[in-house]
GROMACS .gro file of C-alpha atoms in nm:
model
  338
    1MET     CA    1   4.429  -4.141  -1.474
    2ASN     CA    2   4.502  -4.257  -1.816
    3THR     CA    3   4.831  -4.361  -1.970
    4ASN     CA    4   5.007  -4.401  -2.277
    5ASN     CA    5   4.881  -4.720  -2.315
    6ASP     CA    6   4.519  -4.644  -2.276
    7VAL     CA    7   4.478  -4.410  -2.572
    8ALA     CA    8   4.554  -4.534  -2.940
    9PRO     CA    9   4.754  -4.295  -3.184
   10ALA     CA   10   4.584  -4.205  -3.471
   11LEU     CA   11   4.598  -4.426  -3.780
   12ASP     CA   12   4.867  -4.340  -4.045
   13THR     CA   13   4.886  -4.537  -4.368
   14THR     CA   14   5.106  -4.816  -4.246
   15ALA     CA   15   4.840  -4.894  -3.931
   16ARG     CA   16   4.578  -4.915  -4.145
   17ALA     CA   17   4.738  -5.121  -4.403
   18GLU     CA   18   4.853  -5.354  -4.096
   19VAL     CA   19   4.448  -5.362  -4.000
   20LEU     CA   20   4.343  -5.451  -4.328
   21ASN     CA   21   4.593  -5.726  -4.444
   22THR     CA   22   4.576  -5.908  -4.104
   23LEU     CA   23   4.196  -5.888  -4.122
   24LEU     CA   24   4.221  -6.037  -4.499
   25VAL     CA   25   4.442  -6.337  -4.344
   26LEU     CA   26   4.183  -6.400  -4.112
   27LEU     CA   27   3.896  -6.409  -4.316
   28HIS     CA   28   4.076  -6.608  -4.573
   29GLN     CA   29   4.120  -6.866  -4.278
   30HIS     CA   30   3.782  -6.844  -4.079
   31TYR     CA   31   3.500  -6.716  -4.309
   32VAL     CA   32   3.240  -6.986  -4.352
   33PHE     CA   33   3.228  -6.928  -4.721
   34PRO     CA   34   3.612  -6.929  -4.901
   35LYS     CA   35   3.446  -6.776  -5.199
   36VAL     CA   36   3.313  -6.465  -5.047
   37ALA     CA   37   3.600  -6.407  -4.847
   38GLN     CA   38   3.804  -6.350  -5.196
   39GLU     CA   39   3.567  -6.092  -5.289
   40MET     CA   40   3.560  -5.906  -4.992
   41GLU     CA   41   3.955  -5.879  -5.046
   42SER     CA   42   3.897  -5.791  -5.361
   43ALA     CA   43   3.616  -5.537  -5.259
   44LEU     CA   44   3.840  -5.378  -4.984
   45ARG     CA   45   4.192  -5.371  -5.190
   46LEU     CA   46   3.956  -5.173  -5.441
   47HIS     CA   47   3.862  -4.913  -5.196
   48MET     CA   48   4.231  -4.891  -5.043
   49SER     CA   49   4.346  -4.865  -5.418
   50ASN     CA   50   4.094  -4.596  -5.455
   51GLY     CA   51   4.194  -4.387  -5.126
   52GLU     CA   52   3.898  -4.446  -4.983
   53TYR     CA   53   4.070  -4.493  -4.667
   54GLU     CA   54   4.364  -4.255  -4.689
   55GLN     CA   55   4.183  -3.943  -4.492
   56VAL     CA   56   4.039  -4.187  -4.203
   57THR     CA   57   4.256  -4.123  -3.862
   58SER     CA   58   4.006  -4.243  -3.646
   59GLY     CA   59   4.006  -4.595  -3.514
   60GLU     CA   60   3.647  -4.633  -3.435
   61GLN     CA   61   3.552  -4.460  -3.781
   62PHE     CA   62   3.771  -4.676  -3.988
   63ALA     CA   63   3.597  -5.015  -3.779
   64GLN     CA   64   3.267  -4.890  -3.895
   65LEU     CA   65   3.367  -4.815  -4.233
   66LEU     CA   66   3.577  -5.187  -4.275
   67THR     CA   67   3.215  -5.331  -4.106
   68THR     CA   68   3.037  -5.141  -4.384
   69HIS     CA   69   3.228  -5.239  -4.688
   70LEU     CA   70   3.241  -5.616  -4.536
   71GLN     CA   71   2.915  -5.616  -4.514
   72GLU     CA   72   2.844  -5.491  -4.889
   73VAL     CA   73   2.980  -5.779  -5.017
   74SER     CA   74   2.872  -6.057  -4.771
   75LYS     CA   75   2.545  -5.961  -4.650
   76ASP     CA   76   2.649  -6.099  -4.347
   77LYS     CA   77   2.497  -5.911  -4.011
   78HIS     CA   78   2.731  -6.087  -3.776
   79LEU     CA   79   3.072  -5.970  -3.942
   80HIS     CA   80   3.186  -5.691  -3.761
   81ILE     CA   81   3.500  -5.505  -3.672
   82PHE     CA   82   3.563  -5.355  -3.351
   83TYR     CA   83   3.755  -5.096  -3.215
   84ARG     CA   84   3.914  -5.103  -2.844
   85SER     CA   85   4.054  -4.725  -2.740
   86GLU     CA   86   4.239  -4.953  -2.450
   87GLU     CA   87   4.496  -5.195  -2.564
   88LEU     CA   88   4.389  -5.549  -2.595
   89PRO     CA   89   4.576  -5.809  -2.469
   90GLN     CA   90   4.827  -6.013  -2.645
   91GLN     CA   91   4.670  -6.326  -2.782
   92LYS     CA   92   4.752  -6.637  -2.551
   93GLU     CA   93   4.666  -6.967  -2.498
   94LYS     CA   94   4.297  -7.019  -2.638
   95ALA     CA   95   4.077  -7.060  -2.306
   96SER     CA   96   3.862  -7.366  -2.318
   97GLU     CA   97   3.484  -7.336  -2.436
   98GLN     CA   98   3.394  -7.420  -2.055
   99GLN     CA   99   3.681  -7.159  -1.912
  100GLN     CA  100   3.492  -6.864  -2.113
  101LYS     CA  101   3.163  -6.928  -1.992
  102ALA     CA  102   3.281  -6.929  -1.649
  103ARG     CA  103   3.380  -6.606  -1.724
  104TRP     CA  104   3.096  -6.486  -1.801
  105HIS     CA  105   2.896  -6.632  -1.570
  106GLU     CA  106   2.862  -6.340  -1.289
  107TYR     CA  107   2.736  -6.117  -1.618
  108TRP     CA  108   2.466  -6.362  -1.720
  109ARG     CA  109   2.338  -6.400  -1.341
  110ALA     CA  110   2.336  -6.010  -1.308
  111GLN     CA  111   2.071  -6.062  -1.609
  112ASN     CA  112   1.908  -6.329  -1.451
  113TYR     CA  113   2.013  -6.575  -1.750
  114GLY     CA  114   1.753  -6.402  -1.993
  115PHE     CA  115   1.460  -6.403  -1.840
  116HIS     CA  116   1.338  -6.077  -1.851
  117LYS     CA  117   0.969  -6.138  -1.750
  118VAL     CA  118   0.759  -6.436  -1.665
  119GLU     CA  119   0.397  -6.386  -1.577
  120ARG     CA  120   0.044  -6.518  -1.587
  121LEU     CA  121  -0.166  -6.268  -1.839
  122PRO     CA  122  -0.565  -6.239  -1.765
  123GLY     CA  123  -0.750  -6.537  -1.936
  124ASN     CA  124  -0.504  -6.773  -1.811
  125ILE     CA  125  -0.186  -6.653  -2.099
  126GLY     CA  126   0.135  -6.751  -2.029
  127TYR     CA  127   0.410  -6.451  -2.124
  128LEU     CA  128   0.727  -6.491  -2.110
  129ASP     CA  129   0.997  -6.231  -2.189
  130PHE     CA  130   1.310  -6.368  -2.317
  131ARG     CA  131   1.599  -6.129  -2.382
  132ASP     CA  132   1.903  -6.379  -2.439
  133PHE     CA  133   1.993  -6.775  -2.464
  134TYR     CA  134   2.254  -6.865  -2.197
  135PRO     CA  135   2.446  -7.210  -2.199
  136PRO     CA  136   2.205  -7.439  -1.983
  137GLU     CA  137   2.433  -7.548  -1.739
  138TYR     CA  138   2.443  -7.190  -1.624
  139ALA     CA  139   2.055  -7.063  -1.678
  140GLY     CA  140   1.931  -7.454  -1.677
  141GLU     CA  141   1.720  -7.387  -1.316
  142THR     CA  142   1.625  -7.047  -1.409
  143ALA     CA  143   1.473  -7.199  -1.765
  144ILE     CA  144   1.320  -7.501  -1.600
  145ALA     CA  145   1.137  -7.287  -1.355
  146ALA     CA  146   1.034  -7.008  -1.601
  147MET     CA  147   0.892  -7.326  -1.804
  148ASN     CA  148   0.694  -7.498  -1.511
  149PHE     CA  149   0.536  -7.180  -1.400
  150LEU     CA  150   0.354  -7.110  -1.715
  151ALA     CA  151   0.299  -7.486  -1.749
  152ASN     CA  152  -0.075  -7.454  -1.652
  153THR     CA  153  -0.124  -7.178  -1.893
  154ASN     CA  154  -0.402  -7.216  -2.170
  155ALA     CA  155  -0.173  -7.036  -2.414
  156LEU     CA  156   0.178  -6.880  -2.444
  157ILE     CA  157   0.333  -6.581  -2.568
  158VAL     CA  158   0.701  -6.586  -2.619
  159ASP     CA  159   0.832  -6.241  -2.619
  160MET     CA  160   1.176  -6.288  -2.892
  161ARG     CA  161   1.120  -5.897  -2.965
  162TYR     CA  162   1.456  -5.795  -2.799
  163ASN     CA  163   1.585  -6.114  -2.794
  164HIS     CA  164   1.970  -6.106  -2.978
  165GLY     CA  165   2.065  -6.525  -2.944
  166GLY     CA  166   2.321  -6.722  -2.759
  167TYR     CA  167   2.353  -7.098  -2.749
  168PRO     CA  168   2.164  -7.317  -2.918
  169GLU     CA  169   2.154  -7.552  -2.640
  170MET     CA  170   1.922  -7.347  -2.438
  171ILE     CA  171   1.700  -7.300  -2.750
  172ALA     CA  172   1.673  -7.665  -2.747
  173LEU     CA  173   1.601  -7.694  -2.367
  174ILE     CA  174   1.330  -7.439  -2.401
  175THR     CA  175   1.140  -7.569  -2.693
  176SER     CA  176   1.185  -7.916  -2.567
  177TYR     CA  177   0.888  -7.787  -2.341
  178LEU     CA  178   0.682  -7.749  -2.634
  179PHE     CA  179   0.701  -8.074  -2.786
  180SER     CA  180   0.639  -8.428  -2.695
  181SER     CA  181   0.929  -8.637  -2.554
  182GLU     CA  182   0.923  -8.774  -2.867
  183PRO     CA  183   1.234  -8.581  -3.015
  184VAL     CA  184   1.226  -8.331  -3.290
  185HIS     CA  185   1.494  -8.217  -3.533
  186LEU     CA  186   1.520  -7.825  -3.496
  187ASN     CA  187   1.883  -7.709  -3.653
  188ASP     CA  188   2.200  -7.808  -3.741
  189LEU     CA  189   2.504  -7.574  -3.741
  190TYR     CA  190   2.769  -7.657  -3.994
  191TRP     CA  191   3.131  -7.574  -3.877
  192ARG     CA  192   3.418  -7.495  -4.168
  193SER     CA  193   3.721  -7.503  -3.906
  194ASN     CA  194   3.656  -7.917  -3.920
  195ASP     CA  195   3.393  -7.951  -4.200
  196SER     CA  196   3.147  -8.128  -3.949
  197THR     CA  197   2.773  -8.061  -3.907
  198GLN     CA  198   2.642  -8.049  -3.573
  199GLN     CA  199   2.293  -8.165  -3.478
  200PHE     CA  200   2.019  -8.021  -3.256
  201TRP     CA  201   1.707  -8.218  -3.142
  202THR     CA  202   1.456  -8.153  -2.877
  203LEU     CA  203   1.538  -8.349  -2.538
  204PRO     CA  204   1.318  -8.654  -2.472
  205TYR     CA  205   1.332  -8.563  -2.084
  206VAL     CA  206   1.264  -8.220  -1.906
  207PRO     CA  207   1.229  -8.174  -1.555
  208GLY     CA  208   0.874  -8.066  -1.509
  209GLN     CA  209   0.556  -8.045  -1.690
  210ARG     CA  210   0.568  -8.028  -2.132
  211TYR     CA  211   0.305  -7.753  -2.223
  212GLY     CA  212   0.139  -8.013  -2.421
  213ASN     CA  213  -0.022  -7.889  -2.749
  214LYS     CA  214  -0.163  -7.579  -2.647
  215PRO     CA  215  -0.150  -7.275  -2.861
  216VAL     CA  216   0.208  -7.075  -2.902
  217TYR     CA  217   0.271  -6.714  -3.002
  218VAL     CA  218   0.602  -6.570  -3.082
  219LEU     CA  219   0.679  -6.209  -3.092
  220THR     CA  220   0.881  -6.040  -3.300
  221SER     CA  221   1.075  -5.757  -3.418
  222HIS     CA  222   1.364  -5.608  -3.621
  223GLU     CA  223   1.601  -5.616  -3.341
  224THR     CA  224   1.508  -6.011  -3.333
  225PHE     CA  225   1.838  -6.179  -3.401
  226SER     CA  226   2.030  -6.421  -3.448
  227GLY     CA  227   1.951  -6.725  -3.176
  228GLY     CA  228   1.657  -6.534  -3.147
  229GLU     CA  229   1.568  -6.590  -3.522
  230GLU     CA  230   1.629  -6.951  -3.475
  231PHE     CA  231   1.415  -7.016  -3.207
  232THR     CA  232   1.095  -6.822  -3.415
  233TYR     CA  233   1.224  -7.012  -3.744
  234ASN     CA  234   1.233  -7.340  -3.569
  235LEU     CA  235   0.918  -7.306  -3.433
  236LYS     CA  236   0.711  -7.162  -3.770
  237ASN     CA  237   0.847  -7.418  -3.991
  238LEU     CA  238   0.747  -7.699  -3.732
  239LYS     CA  239   0.422  -7.504  -3.737
  240ARG     CA  240   0.412  -7.518  -3.339
  241ALA     CA  241   0.353  -7.125  -3.325
  242THR     CA  242   0.254  -6.848  -3.439
  243ILE     CA  243   0.475  -6.568  -3.525
  244ILE     CA  244   0.323  -6.233  -3.483
  245GLY     CA  245   0.540  -5.884  -3.532
  246GLU     CA  246   0.797  -5.779  -3.745
  247VAL     CA  247   1.083  -5.911  -3.989
  248THR     CA  248   1.345  -5.995  -3.775
  249GLY     CA  249   1.727  -5.896  -3.863
  250GLY     CA  250   1.879  -6.149  -4.052
  251GLY     CA  251   2.150  -6.329  -3.878
  252ALA     CA  252   2.195  -6.709  -3.910
  253HIS     CA  253   2.607  -6.754  -3.929
  254PRO     CA  254   2.772  -6.787  -3.564
  255GLY     CA  255   3.089  -6.774  -3.509
  256GLY     CA  256   3.376  -6.612  -3.268
  257VAL     CA  257   3.614  -6.271  -3.227
  258GLN     CA  258   3.956  -6.306  -3.389
  259ARG     CA  259   4.226  -6.015  -3.223
  260ILE     CA  260   4.326  -5.827  -3.510
  261ASN     CA  261   4.615  -5.599  -3.356
  262ALA     CA  262   4.661  -5.398  -2.992
  263HIS     CA  263   4.315  -5.218  -3.095
  264PHE     CA  264   4.092  -5.374  -3.337
  265GLU     CA  265   3.918  -5.730  -3.352
  266VAL     CA  266   3.701  -5.886  -3.578
  267PHE     CA  267   3.390  -6.118  -3.540
  268ILE     CA  268   3.363  -6.384  -3.818
  269PRO     CA  269   3.127  -6.616  -3.856
  270GLY     CA  270   3.272  -6.972  -3.906
  271GLY     CA  271   2.951  -7.158  -3.913
  272ARG     CA  272   2.581  -7.171  -4.114
  273ALA     CA  273   2.246  -7.297  -3.968
  274ILE     CA  274   2.051  -7.547  -4.185
  275ASN     CA  275   1.724  -7.605  -4.090
  276PRO     CA  276   1.637  -7.932  -4.177
  277ILE     CA  277   1.320  -7.860  -4.299
  278THR     CA  278   1.394  -7.594  -4.537
  279ASN     CA  279   1.763  -7.684  -4.596
  280THR     CA  280   1.855  -7.310  -4.576
  281ASN     CA  281   1.842  -7.011  -4.313
  282TRP     CA  282   1.719  -6.664  -4.242
  283GLU     CA  283   2.059  -6.492  -4.303
  284GLY     CA  284   2.026  -6.152  -4.486
  285THR     CA  285   1.597  -6.229  -4.499
  286GLY     CA  286   1.546  -6.265  -4.141
  287VAL     CA  287   1.215  -6.496  -4.019
  288THR     CA  288   0.885  -6.347  -4.186
  289PRO     CA  289   0.597  -6.371  -3.913
  290ASP     CA  290   0.248  -6.530  -4.010
  291ILE     CA  291   0.097  -6.171  -3.879
  292GLU     CA  292   0.329  -5.909  -3.962
  293VAL     CA  293   0.240  -5.612  -3.724
  294PRO     CA  294   0.482  -5.298  -3.561
  295GLN     CA  295   0.602  -5.440  -3.338
  296ALA     CA  296   0.463  -5.222  -3.059
  297GLU     CA  297   0.145  -5.384  -3.199
  298ALA     CA  298   0.273  -5.725  -3.143
  299LEU     CA  299   0.193  -5.828  -2.748
  300LEU     CA  300  -0.157  -5.663  -2.784
  301THR     CA  301  -0.234  -5.877  -3.138
  302ALA     CA  302  -0.123  -6.170  -2.965
  303GLN     CA  303  -0.326  -6.148  -2.634
  304LYS     CA  304  -0.674  -6.117  -2.829
  305LEU     CA  305  -0.565  -6.377  -3.027
  306ALA     CA  306  -0.490  -6.620  -2.740
  307LEU     CA  307  -0.809  -6.492  -2.545
  308LYS     CA  308  -1.008  -6.572  -2.892
  309GLN     CA  309  -0.873  -6.955  -2.891
  310ILE     CA  310  -0.904  -7.026  -2.525
  311ILE     CA  311  -1.244  -6.923  -2.533
  312GLU     CA  312  -1.327  -7.157  -2.824
  313ASP     CA  313  -1.098  -7.437  -2.719
  314ILE     CA  314  -1.330  -7.460  -2.413
  315GLY     CA  315  -1.644  -7.442  -2.556
  316ASP     CA  316  -1.873  -7.624  -2.346
  317ASN     CA  317  -1.635  -7.761  -2.165
  318PRO     CA  318  -1.848  -7.854  -1.849
  319VAL     CA  319  -1.538  -7.826  -1.566
  320SER     CA  320  -1.583  -7.583  -1.349
  321ALA     CA  321  -1.251  -7.448  -1.342
  322GLN     CA  322  -1.175  -7.454  -1.740
  323LYS     CA  323  -1.546  -7.236  -1.750
  324ALA     CA  324  -1.375  -7.021  -1.486
  325VAL     CA  325  -1.095  -6.923  -1.685
  326GLN     CA  326  -1.363  -6.893  -2.019
  327LYS     CA  327  -1.518  -6.654  -1.832
  328GLU     CA  328  -1.225  -6.451  -1.737
  329ALA     CA  329  -1.080  -6.439  -2.127
  330GLN     CA  330  -1.423  -6.325  -2.216
  331LYS     CA  331  -1.368  -6.047  -1.998
  332ALA     CA  332  -0.981  -5.993  -2.112
  333LEU     CA  333  -1.105  -5.948  -2.447
  334GLN     CA  334  -1.363  -5.724  -2.433
  335GLU     CA  335  -1.161  -5.490  -2.204
  336LEU     CA  336  -0.895  -5.513  -2.499
  337GLY     CA  337  -1.175  -5.428  -2.711
  338GLN     CA  338  -1.182  -5.724  -2.895
   0.00000   0.00000   0.00000
């Protein structure tokens, strides 16, 4: 049974002004680009002075409208207002990052730490359907097991079509299996809060077997977002993978959630990705694939390319096991219709 605290009252002029003013303070304090925060304030105050919010009494509608107006100025797809019908707890002493991770651990485990499917496809192609990058201290064992299962395949398809991001440390761990032990600079994150830049590199050691220089294909869609885009963008610019599918979502600014009041909160990006090769990122543009096809056709396209590459790479190799793989690949390619 609902109590009075479970149902938020309809918004009036005072409530809307409270949300707007607190939101603007938070944006000025935390948003990665201070100048853009000022531009967003000017735009929201203009919308308010024009009376565009006067008839909005629904919290959910107000959150959606504010989000639209903020993104029109910032073009930042991470920046988002959330409305909760249940009352949010008062802001307490901020939990440490480790405490926050521990609270999420049971959920992450129930999602198998983002590993949706790991299998061997015909022709000895490895296939990894990976939906989220969870912290290595929790998801590392599953990641290591998955990468070692795939280690003996002749080509690898990594499916990022439904990956919405996560922790850069896990991106670095997974990527490390695709390179040698010599560290490779993957990405930097600049943080406004302390004016610092955090670097991410591949690891000099990984448990088990590295994948070597065998072909890698990454599948994308318009849903691929944030960390899923970073993984793709890194491999594309390092020329370590062929990207197949759709242009990705276009979100490159990490951040965190801030409480506005009892029913509203906002995700504010406080950092930005900086690729060491391009010196920029995919914010607002997404990652453009090497081979652009509808997401529904991406896997089949990658399979055909991988099978052809496997057949070519084996060539006249006299090793009977490799000839068997080649024969299997030829059969699979015929079944897929070349």
